[in-house]
Every structure is written in C-alpha cells, then in structure tokens.
PDB file of C-alpha atoms in Angstrom:
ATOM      1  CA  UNK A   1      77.721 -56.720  14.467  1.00  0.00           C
ATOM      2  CA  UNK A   2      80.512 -53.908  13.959  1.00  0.00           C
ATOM      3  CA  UNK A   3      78.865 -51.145  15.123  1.00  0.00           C
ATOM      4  CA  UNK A   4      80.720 -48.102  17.489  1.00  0.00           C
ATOM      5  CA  UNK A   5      77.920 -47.131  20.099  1.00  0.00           C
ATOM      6  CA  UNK A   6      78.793 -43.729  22.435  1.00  0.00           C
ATOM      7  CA  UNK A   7      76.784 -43.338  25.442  1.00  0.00           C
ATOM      8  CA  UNK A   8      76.653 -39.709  26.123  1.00  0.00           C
ATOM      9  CA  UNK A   9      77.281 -38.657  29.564  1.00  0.00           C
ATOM     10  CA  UNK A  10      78.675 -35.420  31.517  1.00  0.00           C
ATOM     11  CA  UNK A  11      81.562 -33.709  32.882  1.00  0.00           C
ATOM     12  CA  UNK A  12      81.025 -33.846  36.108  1.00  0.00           C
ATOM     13  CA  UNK A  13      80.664 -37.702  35.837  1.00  0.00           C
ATOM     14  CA  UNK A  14      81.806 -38.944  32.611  1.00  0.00           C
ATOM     15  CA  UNK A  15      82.103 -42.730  33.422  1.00  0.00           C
ATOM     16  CA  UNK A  16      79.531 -44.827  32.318  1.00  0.00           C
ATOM     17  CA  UNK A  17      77.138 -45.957  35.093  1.00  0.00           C
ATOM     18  CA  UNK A  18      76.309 -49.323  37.016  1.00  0.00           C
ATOM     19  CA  UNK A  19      73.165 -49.335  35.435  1.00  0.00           C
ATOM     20  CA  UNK A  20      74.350 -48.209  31.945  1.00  0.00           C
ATOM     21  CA  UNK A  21      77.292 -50.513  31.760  1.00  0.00           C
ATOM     22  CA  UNK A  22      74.917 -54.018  31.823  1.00  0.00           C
ATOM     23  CA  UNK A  23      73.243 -52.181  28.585  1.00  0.00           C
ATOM     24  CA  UNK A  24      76.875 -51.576  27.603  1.00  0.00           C
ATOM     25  CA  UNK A  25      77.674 -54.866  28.274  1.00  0.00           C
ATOM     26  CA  UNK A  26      74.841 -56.379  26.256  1.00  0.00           C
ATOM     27  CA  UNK A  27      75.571 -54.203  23.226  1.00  0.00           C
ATOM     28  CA  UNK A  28      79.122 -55.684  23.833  1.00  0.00           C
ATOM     29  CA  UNK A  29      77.933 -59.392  23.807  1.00  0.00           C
ATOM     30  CA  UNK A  30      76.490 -58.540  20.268  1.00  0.00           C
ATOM     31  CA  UNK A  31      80.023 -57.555  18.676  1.00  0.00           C
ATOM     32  CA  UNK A  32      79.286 -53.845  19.761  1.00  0.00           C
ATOM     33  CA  UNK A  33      82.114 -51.542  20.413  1.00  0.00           C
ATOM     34  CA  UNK A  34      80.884 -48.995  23.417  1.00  0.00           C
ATOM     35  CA  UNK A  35      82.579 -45.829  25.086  1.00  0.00           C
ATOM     36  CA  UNK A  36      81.124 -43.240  27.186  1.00  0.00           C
ATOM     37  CA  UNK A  37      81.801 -39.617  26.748  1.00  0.00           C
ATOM     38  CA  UNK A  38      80.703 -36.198  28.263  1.00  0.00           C
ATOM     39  CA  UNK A  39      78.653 -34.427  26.485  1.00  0.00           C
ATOM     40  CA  UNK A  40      80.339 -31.254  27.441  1.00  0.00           C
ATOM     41  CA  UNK A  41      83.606 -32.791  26.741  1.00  0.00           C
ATOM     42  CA  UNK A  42      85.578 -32.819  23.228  1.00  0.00           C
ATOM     43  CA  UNK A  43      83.932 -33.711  20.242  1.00  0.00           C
ATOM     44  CA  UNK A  44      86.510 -35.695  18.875  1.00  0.00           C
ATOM     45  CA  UNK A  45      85.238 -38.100  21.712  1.00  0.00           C
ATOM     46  CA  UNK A  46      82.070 -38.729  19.607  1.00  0.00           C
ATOM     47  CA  UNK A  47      83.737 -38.989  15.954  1.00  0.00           C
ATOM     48  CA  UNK A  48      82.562 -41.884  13.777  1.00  0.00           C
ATOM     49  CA  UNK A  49      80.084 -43.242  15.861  1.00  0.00           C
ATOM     50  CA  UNK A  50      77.166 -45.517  13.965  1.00  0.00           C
ATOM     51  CA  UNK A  51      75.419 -44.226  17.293  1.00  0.00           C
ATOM     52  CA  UNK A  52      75.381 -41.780  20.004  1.00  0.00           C
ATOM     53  CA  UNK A  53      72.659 -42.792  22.786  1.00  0.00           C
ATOM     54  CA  UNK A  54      71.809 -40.386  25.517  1.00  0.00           C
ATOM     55  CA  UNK A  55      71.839 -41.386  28.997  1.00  0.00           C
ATOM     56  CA  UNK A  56      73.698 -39.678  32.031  1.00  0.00           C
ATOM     57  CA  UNK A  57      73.970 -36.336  30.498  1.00  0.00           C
ATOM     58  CA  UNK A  58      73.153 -34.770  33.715  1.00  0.00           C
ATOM     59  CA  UNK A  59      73.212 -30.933  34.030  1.00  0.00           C
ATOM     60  CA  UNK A  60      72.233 -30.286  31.251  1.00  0.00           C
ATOM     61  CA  UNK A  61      69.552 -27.720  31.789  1.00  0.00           C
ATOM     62  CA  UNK A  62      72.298 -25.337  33.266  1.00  0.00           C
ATOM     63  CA  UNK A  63      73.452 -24.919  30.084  1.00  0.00           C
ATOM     64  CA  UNK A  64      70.988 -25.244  27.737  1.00  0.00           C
ATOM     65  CA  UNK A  65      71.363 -23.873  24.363  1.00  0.00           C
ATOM     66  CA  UNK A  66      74.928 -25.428  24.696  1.00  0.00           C
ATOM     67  CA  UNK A  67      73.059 -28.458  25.156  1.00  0.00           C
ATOM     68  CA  UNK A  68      70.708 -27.830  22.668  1.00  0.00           C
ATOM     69  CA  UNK A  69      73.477 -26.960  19.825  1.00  0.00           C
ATOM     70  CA  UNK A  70      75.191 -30.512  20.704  1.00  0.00           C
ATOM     71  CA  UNK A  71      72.107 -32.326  20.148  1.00  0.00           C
ATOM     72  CA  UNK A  72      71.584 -31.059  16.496  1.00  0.00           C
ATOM     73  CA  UNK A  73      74.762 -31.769  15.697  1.00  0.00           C
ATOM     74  CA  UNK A  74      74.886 -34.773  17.130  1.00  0.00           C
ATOM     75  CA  UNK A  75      71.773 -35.708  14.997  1.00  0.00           C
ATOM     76  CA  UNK A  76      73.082 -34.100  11.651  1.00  0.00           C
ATOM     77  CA  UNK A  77      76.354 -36.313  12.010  1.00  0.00           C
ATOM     78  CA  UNK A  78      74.888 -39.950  13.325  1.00  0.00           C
ATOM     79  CA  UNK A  79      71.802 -41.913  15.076  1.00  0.00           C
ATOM     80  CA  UNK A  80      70.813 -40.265  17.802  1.00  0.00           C
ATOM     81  CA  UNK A  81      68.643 -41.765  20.326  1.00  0.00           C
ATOM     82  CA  UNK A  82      66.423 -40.722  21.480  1.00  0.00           C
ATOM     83  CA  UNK A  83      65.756 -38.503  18.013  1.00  0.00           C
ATOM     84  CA  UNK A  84      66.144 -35.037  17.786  1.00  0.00           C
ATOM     85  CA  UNK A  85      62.336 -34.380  17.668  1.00  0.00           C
ATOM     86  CA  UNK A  86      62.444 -36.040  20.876  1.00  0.00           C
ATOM     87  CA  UNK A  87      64.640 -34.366  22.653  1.00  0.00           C
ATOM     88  CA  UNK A  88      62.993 -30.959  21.692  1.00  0.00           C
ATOM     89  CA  UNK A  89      59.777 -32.393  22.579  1.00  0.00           C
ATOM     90  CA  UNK A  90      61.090 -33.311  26.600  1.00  0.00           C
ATOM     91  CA  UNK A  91      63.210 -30.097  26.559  1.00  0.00           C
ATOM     92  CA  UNK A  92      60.300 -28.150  28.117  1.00  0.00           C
ATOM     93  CA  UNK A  93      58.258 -29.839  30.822  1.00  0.00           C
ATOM     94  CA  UNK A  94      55.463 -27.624  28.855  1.00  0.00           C
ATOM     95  CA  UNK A  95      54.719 -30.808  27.497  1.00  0.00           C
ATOM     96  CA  UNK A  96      52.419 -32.135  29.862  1.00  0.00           C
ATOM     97  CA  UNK A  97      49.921 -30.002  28.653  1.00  0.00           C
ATOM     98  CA  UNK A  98      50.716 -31.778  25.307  1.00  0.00           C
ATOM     99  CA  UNK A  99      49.735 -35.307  26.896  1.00  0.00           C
ATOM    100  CA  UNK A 100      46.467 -33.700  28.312  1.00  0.00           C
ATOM    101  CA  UNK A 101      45.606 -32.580  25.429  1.00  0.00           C
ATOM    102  CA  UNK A 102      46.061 -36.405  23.709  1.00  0.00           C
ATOM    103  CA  UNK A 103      43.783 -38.038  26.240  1.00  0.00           C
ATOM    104  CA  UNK A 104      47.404 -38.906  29.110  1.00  0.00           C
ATOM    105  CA  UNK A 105      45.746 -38.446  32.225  1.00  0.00           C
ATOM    106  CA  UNK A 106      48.160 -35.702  34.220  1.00  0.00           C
ATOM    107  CA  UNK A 107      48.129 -33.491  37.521  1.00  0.00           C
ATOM    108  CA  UNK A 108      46.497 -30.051  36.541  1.00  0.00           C
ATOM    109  CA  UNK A 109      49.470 -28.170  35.523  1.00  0.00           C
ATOM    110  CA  UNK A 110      49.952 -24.620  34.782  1.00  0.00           C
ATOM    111  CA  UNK A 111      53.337 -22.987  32.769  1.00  0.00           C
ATOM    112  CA  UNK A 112      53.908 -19.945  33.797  1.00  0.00           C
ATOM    113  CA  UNK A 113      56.775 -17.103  34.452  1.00  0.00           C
ATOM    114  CA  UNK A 114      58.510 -17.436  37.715  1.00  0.00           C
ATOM    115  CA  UNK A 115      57.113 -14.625  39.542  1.00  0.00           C
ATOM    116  CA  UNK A 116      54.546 -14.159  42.060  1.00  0.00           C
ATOM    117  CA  UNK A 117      51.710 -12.714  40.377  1.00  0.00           C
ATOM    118  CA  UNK A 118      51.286 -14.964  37.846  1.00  0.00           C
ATOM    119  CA  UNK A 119      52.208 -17.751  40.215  1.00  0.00           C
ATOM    120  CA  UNK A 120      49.256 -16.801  42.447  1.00  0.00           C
ATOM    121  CA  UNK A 121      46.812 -16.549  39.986  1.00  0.00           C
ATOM    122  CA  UNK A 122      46.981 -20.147  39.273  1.00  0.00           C
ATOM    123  CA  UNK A 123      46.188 -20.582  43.433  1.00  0.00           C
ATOM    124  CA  UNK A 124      43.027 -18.166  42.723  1.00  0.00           C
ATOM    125  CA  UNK A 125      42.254 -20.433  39.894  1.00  0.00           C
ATOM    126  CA  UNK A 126      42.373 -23.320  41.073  1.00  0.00           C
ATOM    127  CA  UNK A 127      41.899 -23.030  45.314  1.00  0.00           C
ATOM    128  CA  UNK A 128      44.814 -25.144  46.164  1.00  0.00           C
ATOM    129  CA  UNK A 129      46.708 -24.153  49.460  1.00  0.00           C
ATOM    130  CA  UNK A 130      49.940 -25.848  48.660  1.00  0.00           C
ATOM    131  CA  UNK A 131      50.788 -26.917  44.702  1.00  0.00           C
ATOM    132  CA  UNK A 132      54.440 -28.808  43.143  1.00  0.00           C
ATOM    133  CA  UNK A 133      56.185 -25.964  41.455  1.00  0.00           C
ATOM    134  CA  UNK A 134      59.051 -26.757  39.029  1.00  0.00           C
ATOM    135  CA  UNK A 135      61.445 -25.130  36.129  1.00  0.00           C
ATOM    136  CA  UNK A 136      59.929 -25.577  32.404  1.00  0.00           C
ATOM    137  CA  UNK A 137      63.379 -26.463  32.020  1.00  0.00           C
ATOM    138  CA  UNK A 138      65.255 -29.353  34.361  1.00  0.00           C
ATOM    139  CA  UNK A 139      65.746 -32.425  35.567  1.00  0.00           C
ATOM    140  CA  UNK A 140      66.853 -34.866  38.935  1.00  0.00           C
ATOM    141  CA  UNK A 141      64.557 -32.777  41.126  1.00  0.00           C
ATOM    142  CA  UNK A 142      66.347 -30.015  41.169  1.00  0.00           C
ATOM    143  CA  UNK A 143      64.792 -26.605  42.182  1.00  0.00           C
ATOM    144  CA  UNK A 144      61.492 -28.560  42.711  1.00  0.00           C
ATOM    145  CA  UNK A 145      59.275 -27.214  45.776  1.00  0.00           C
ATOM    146  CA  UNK A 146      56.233 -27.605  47.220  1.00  0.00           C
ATOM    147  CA  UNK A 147      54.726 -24.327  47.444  1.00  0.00           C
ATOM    148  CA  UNK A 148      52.460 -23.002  50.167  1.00  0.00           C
ATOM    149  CA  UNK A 149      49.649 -20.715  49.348  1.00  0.00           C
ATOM    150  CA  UNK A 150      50.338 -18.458  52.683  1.00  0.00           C
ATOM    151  CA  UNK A 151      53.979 -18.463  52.102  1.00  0.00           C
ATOM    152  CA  UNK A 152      54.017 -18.083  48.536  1.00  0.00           C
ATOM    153  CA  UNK A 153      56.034 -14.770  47.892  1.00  0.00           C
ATOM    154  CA  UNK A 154      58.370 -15.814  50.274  1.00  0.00           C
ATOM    155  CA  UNK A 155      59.140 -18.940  48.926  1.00  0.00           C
ATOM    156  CA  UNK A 156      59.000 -18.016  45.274  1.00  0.00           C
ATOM    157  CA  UNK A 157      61.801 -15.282  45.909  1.00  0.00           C
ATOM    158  CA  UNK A 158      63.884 -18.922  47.141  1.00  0.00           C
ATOM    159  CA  UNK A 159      63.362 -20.490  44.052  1.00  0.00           C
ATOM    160  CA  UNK A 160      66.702 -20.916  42.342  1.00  0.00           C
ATOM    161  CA  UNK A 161      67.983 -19.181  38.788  1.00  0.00           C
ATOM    162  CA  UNK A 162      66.912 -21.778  36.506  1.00  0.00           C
ATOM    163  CA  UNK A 163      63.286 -21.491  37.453  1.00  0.00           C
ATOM    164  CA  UNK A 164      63.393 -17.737  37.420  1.00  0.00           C
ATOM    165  CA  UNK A 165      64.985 -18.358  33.554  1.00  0.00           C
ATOM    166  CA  UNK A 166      62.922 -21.170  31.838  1.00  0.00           C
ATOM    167  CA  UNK A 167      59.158 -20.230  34.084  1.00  0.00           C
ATOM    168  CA  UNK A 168      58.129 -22.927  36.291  1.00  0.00           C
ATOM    169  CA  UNK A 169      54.907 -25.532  35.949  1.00  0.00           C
ATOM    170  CA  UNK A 170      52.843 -25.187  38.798  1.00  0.00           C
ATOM    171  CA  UNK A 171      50.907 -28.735  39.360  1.00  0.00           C
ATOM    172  CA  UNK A 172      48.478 -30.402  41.791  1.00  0.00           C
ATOM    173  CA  UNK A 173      50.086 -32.044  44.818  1.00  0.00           C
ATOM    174  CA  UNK A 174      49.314 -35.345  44.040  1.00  0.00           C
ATOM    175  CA  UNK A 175      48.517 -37.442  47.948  1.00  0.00           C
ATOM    176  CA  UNK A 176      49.375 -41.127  46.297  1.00  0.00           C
ATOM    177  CA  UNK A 177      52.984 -39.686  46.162  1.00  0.00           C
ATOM    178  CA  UNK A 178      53.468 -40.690  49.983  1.00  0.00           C
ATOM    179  CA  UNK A 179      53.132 -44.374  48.963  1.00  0.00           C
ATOM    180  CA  UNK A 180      55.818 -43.928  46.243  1.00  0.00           C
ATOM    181  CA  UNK A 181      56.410 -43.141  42.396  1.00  0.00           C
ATOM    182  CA  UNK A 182      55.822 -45.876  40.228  1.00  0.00           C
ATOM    183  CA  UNK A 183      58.674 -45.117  37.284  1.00  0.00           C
ATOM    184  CA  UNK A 184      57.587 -47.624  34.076  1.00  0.00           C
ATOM    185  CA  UNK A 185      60.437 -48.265  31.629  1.00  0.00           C
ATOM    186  CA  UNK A 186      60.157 -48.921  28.147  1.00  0.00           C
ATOM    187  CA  UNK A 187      62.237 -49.912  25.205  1.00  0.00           C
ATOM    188  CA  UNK A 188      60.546 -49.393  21.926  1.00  0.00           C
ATOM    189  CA  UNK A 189      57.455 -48.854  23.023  1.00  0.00           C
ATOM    190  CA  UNK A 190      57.250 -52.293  24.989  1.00  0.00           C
ATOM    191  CA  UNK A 191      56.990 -52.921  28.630  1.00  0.00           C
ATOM    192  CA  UNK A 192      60.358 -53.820  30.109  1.00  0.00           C
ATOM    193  CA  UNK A 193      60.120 -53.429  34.239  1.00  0.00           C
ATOM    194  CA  UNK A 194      59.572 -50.900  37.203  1.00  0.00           C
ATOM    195  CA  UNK A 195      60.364 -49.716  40.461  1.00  0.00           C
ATOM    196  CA  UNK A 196      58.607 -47.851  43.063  1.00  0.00           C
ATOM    197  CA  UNK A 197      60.634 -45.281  44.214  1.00  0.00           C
ATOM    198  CA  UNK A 198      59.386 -44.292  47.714  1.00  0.00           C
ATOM    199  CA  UNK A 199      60.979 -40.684  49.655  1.00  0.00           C
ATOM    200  CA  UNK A 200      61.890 -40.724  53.079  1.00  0.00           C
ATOM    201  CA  UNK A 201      58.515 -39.293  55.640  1.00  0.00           C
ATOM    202  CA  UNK A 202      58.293 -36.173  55.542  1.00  0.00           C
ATOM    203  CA  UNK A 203      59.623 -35.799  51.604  1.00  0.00           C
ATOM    204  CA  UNK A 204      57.490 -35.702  48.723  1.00  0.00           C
ATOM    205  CA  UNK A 205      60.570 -35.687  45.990  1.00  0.00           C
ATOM    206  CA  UNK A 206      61.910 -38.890  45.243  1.00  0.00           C
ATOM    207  CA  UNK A 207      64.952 -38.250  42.918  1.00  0.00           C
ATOM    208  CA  UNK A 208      67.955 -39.783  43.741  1.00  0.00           C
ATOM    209  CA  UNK A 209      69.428 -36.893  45.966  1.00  0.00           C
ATOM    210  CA  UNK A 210      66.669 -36.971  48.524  1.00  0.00           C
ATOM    211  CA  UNK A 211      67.642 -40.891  49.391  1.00  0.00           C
ATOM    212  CA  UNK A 212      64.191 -42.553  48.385  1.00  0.00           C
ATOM    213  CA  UNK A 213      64.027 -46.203  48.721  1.00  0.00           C
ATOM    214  CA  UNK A 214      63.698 -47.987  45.672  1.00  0.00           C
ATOM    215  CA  UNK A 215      62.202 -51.900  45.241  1.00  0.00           C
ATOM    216  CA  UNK A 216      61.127 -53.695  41.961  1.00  0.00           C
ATOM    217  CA  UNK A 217      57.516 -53.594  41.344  1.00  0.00           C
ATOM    218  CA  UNK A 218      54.941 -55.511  39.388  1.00  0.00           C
ATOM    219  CA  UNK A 219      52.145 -52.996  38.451  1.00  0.00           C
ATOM    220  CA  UNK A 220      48.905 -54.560  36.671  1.00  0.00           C
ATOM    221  CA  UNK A 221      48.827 -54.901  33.000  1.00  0.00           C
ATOM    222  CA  UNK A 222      46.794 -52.046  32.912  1.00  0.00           C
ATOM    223  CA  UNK A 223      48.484 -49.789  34.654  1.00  0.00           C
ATOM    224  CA  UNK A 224      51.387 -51.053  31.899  1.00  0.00           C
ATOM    225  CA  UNK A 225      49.173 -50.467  29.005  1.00  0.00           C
ATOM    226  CA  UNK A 226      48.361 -46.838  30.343  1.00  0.00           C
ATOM    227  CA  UNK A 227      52.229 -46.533  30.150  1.00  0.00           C
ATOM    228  CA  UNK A 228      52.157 -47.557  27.156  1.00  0.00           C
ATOM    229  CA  UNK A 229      49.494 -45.720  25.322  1.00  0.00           C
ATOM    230  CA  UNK A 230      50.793 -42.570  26.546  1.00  0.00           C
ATOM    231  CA  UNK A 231      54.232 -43.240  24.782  1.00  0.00           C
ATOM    232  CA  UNK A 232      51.624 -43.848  21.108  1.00  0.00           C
ATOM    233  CA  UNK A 233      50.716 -39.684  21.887  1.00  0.00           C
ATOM    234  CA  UNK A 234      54.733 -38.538  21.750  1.00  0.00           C
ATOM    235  CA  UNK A 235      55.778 -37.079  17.999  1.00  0.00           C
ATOM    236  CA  UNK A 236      57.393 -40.773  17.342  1.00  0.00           C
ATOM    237  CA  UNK A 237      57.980 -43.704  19.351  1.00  0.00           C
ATOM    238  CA  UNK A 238      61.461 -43.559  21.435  1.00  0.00           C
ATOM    239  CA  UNK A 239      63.537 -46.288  22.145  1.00  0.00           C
ATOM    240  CA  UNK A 240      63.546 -46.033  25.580  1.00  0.00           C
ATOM    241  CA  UNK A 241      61.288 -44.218  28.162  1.00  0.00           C
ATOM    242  CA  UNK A 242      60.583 -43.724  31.785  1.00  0.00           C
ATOM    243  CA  UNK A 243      56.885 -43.292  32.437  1.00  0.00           C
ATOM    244  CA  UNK A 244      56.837 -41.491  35.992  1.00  0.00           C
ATOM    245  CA  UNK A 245      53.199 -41.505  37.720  1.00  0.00           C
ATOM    246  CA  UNK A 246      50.792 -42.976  40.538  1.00  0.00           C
ATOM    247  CA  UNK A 247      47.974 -44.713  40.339  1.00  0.00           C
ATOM    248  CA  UNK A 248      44.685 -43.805  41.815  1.00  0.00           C
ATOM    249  CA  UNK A 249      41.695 -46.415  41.195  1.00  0.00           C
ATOM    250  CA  UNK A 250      43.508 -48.227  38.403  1.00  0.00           C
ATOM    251  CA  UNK A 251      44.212 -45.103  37.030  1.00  0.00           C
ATOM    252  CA  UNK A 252      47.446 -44.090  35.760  1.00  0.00           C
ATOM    253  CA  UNK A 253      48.015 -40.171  36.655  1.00  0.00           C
ATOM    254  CA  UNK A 254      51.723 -39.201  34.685  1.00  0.00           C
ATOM    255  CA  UNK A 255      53.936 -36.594  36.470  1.00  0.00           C
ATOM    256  CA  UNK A 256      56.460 -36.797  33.671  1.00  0.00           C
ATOM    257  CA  UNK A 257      57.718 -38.459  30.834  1.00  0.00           C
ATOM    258  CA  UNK A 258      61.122 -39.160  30.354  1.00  0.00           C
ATOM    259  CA  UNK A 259      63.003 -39.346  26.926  1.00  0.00           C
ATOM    260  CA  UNK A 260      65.987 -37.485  27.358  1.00  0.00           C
ATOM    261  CA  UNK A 261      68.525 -39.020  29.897  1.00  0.00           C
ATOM    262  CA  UNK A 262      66.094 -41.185  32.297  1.00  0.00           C
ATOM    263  CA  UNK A 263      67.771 -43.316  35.287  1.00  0.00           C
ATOM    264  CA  UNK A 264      66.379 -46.760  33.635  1.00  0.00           C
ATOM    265  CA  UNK A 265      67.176 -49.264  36.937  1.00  0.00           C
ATOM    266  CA  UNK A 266      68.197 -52.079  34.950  1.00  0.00           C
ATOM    267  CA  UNK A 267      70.112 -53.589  38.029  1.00  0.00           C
ATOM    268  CA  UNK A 268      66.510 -54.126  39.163  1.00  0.00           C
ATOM    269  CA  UNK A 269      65.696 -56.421  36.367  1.00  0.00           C
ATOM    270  CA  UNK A 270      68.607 -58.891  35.105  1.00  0.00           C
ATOM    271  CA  UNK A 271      66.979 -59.560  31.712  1.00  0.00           C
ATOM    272  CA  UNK A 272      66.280 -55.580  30.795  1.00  0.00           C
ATOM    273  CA  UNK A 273      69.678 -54.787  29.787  1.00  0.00           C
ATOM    274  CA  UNK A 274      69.064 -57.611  26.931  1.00  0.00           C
ATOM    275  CA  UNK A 275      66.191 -56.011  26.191  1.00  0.00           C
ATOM    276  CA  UNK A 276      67.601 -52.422  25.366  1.00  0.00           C
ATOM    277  CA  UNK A 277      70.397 -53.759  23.467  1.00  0.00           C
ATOM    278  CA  UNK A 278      68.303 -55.601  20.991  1.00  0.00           C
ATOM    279  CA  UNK A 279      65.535 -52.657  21.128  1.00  0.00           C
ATOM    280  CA  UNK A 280      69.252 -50.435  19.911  1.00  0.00           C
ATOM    281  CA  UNK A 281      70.606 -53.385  17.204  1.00  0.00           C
ATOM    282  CA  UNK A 282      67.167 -53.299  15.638  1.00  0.00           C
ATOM    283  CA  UNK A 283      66.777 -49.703  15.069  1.00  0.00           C
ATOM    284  CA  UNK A 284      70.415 -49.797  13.970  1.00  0.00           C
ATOM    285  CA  UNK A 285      69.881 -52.761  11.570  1.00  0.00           C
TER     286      UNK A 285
END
C-alpha cells in the first residue's frame, strides 16, 4: 500500500520516538512510506501526505492558537488523526465535565479562573483541605500541583503563566494514585494493552519528568470495558487513545482522556505496534 504517512512531532524533539518508530515500522512493513516532522517546523515538511498522525507534538499548549491554526489546516489539506473535532474536543481539559455528564465516572472537578477567590470557593464547596489543580490548557504534567487549603494563596501566586492564561481544573485528590496510574490504550476503539505508571514516594504526578516507574499491566476485562465505554461518549471514535484512571472497587475513576499526542508504550507490548498500523491502513483504505 503506497501511502505517505507524517507523524507530527516538535521542535524541540523532532525525531520520531522509540515507541513511535515500531508503529512506524509496522506502517513500513505494509508498503508505507513514514517521516516525522515538527509541527512547528516548515510546512513543506508535511506536503502531500495521504496522512498526518499526531503523536509527540509536545509543547504545544505554549503556543496554542499557533497550534490550533496548524491543526485546521492540517485537516483541510489531508487525514488527520486524531480528527479535527477531536482535537478541539481534548484542547480544554474542560472536558471532563463532558464525560460526567455522559455517565464516565471522574474526580469532582471544577474549571475555573486561576485566581484565588474563585479557587477557594471550590474548597468552601466542597471541604477538601488539599485538591489537584491544573491548566484548562496542557499536557506532560506540567504546572500540575497539589494544592493545600491553608497555603492556598501562596501557592496559587506559584502557579506558572499557562495556568494563569487558560484557568485551571481544580479536582479531588484521588488516594489510589499512590499505588499507580493505570494508562489503557486503545486503537479504534479496541483494547490494545496498559501500564501502570507508579511515581516515586512522596510524588503524586506520574508523567514522565517526575521518573515514575512503569511495568505492563493486565487490568480485568471490566476495568477494559469501562475504558472502553468511555471512548463510545467522545464526539466520534479516535483511532487511538490513552484512558488515564484508577480503580477503586472495580470501578474505573478517569483523570483524563487522551486523544491528542498520548505517550502509547508500545515497547511494553510487542504485538501493539501491529495493531495501530492496521487500526491506521483501515481508516485509510
């Protein structure tokens, strides 16, 4: 199959990644030509391409509406995956309320402008002393705290620029975090693999830059299912996802949803890479 594939990635680190160049290598097997190119980089980079596919376009949020802009066109001119609709959808963590509202259960969440007032209203509301407090707008952990109810205007006026720009979602602290984050991938809507990615004691964020430990995991089928029927609420079904979440009495509880430019680990499962190339070849067929 002839097809010219781009996976979109940054500036700052426009190679293709480990993880990203088995699904590269896949697409490869299947007569695919594949390139990586920033996002932020020349256009020309992207020219003729049956498909662009988003994956480490990292940094984005800094520069938003740039981001934004690219997107469109980058939709008006070939496949884009994920879609368009789904990349406005995950734009604004404001979607969580979304999923609550569709039946996803999520921590209590709260959107709100980044300053104190309206920050400790939600504490009022709700009687928590400490709550996770992140921009409406971001990604990789960045600028996400855990907020102390008797330190709150102190550590409010820390939060960085992006927070202070896009609002912030105040959530419940969710306890099962200690044992880990159980991130559930997807490729079209079916169950591919997972990880548990566990932070370091004392750490409750376990993005890559706080040095979690990561192992594969094998959650229950209905944990997977949960996963699953929380991808049936989004605007359309995406390609690939990265359900994020813990579980508490069989109970799936989703911190996020990623669509955009998720980490999927497929160096954790030898067979996923297979997978997301024939999940791509089929939408492209």
């Amino acid at each position: 199959m002839d097809l010219h594939v781009v996976l979109a990635t940054c500036a700052d680190d426009p190679g293709i990644t480990a993880s990203d160049r088995l699904y590269a290598d896949a697409l490869e097997r299947h007569g695919c030509r594949v390139a990586g190119a920033p996002w932020d980089g020349p256009r020309e980079a992207f020219a003729g391409a049956d498909a662009v596919v988003l994956r480490s376009t990292w940094g984005y949020f800094r520069a938003l509406d740039d981001f934004k802009a690219w997107t469109e066109a980058m939709a008006a001119a070939t496949r884009l995956f994920n879609s368009i609709e789904l990349v406005r959808w995950n734009l604004r963590k404001d979607y969580v309320e979304k999923l609550a509202a569709a039946g996803v259960r999520v921590p209590r969440s709260f959107v709100v402008p980044c300053e104190v007032p309206a920050i400790g209203r939600v504490f009022d509301e709700t009687g928590w002393a400490q709550a996770v407090v992140k921009p409406a707008s971001g990604a990789s952990g960045h600028s996400v705290e855990l907020l102390q109810r008797a330190t709150l205007a102190g550590q409010v006026a820390g939060l960085a620029d992006e927070a202070r720009q896009a609002g912030v979602v105040v959530q419940e602290f969710l306890p099962e975090i200690a044992e880990g984050e159980l991130s559930l991938i997807y490729f079209d809507g079916v169950f591919s693999h997972a990880i548990r990615k566990r932070p370091p004691p004392g750490e409750f964020r376990s993005n890559s830059r706080y040095k979690p430990t990561r192992t594969a995991e094998t959650p229950p089928a209905a944990v997977t299912h949960q996963g699953a029927d929380c991808l049936a609420t989004l605007p359309e079904m995406p390609l690939y996802a990265r359900v994020d979440g813990v579980v508490r009495d069989g109970v799936l509880i989703v911190i996020e949803v990623e669509v955009l430019e998720p980490a999927l680990f497929m160096e954790f499962d030898p067979l996923s890479a297979e997978r997301f190339a024939e999940a791509t070849l089929k939408r492209l067929a």
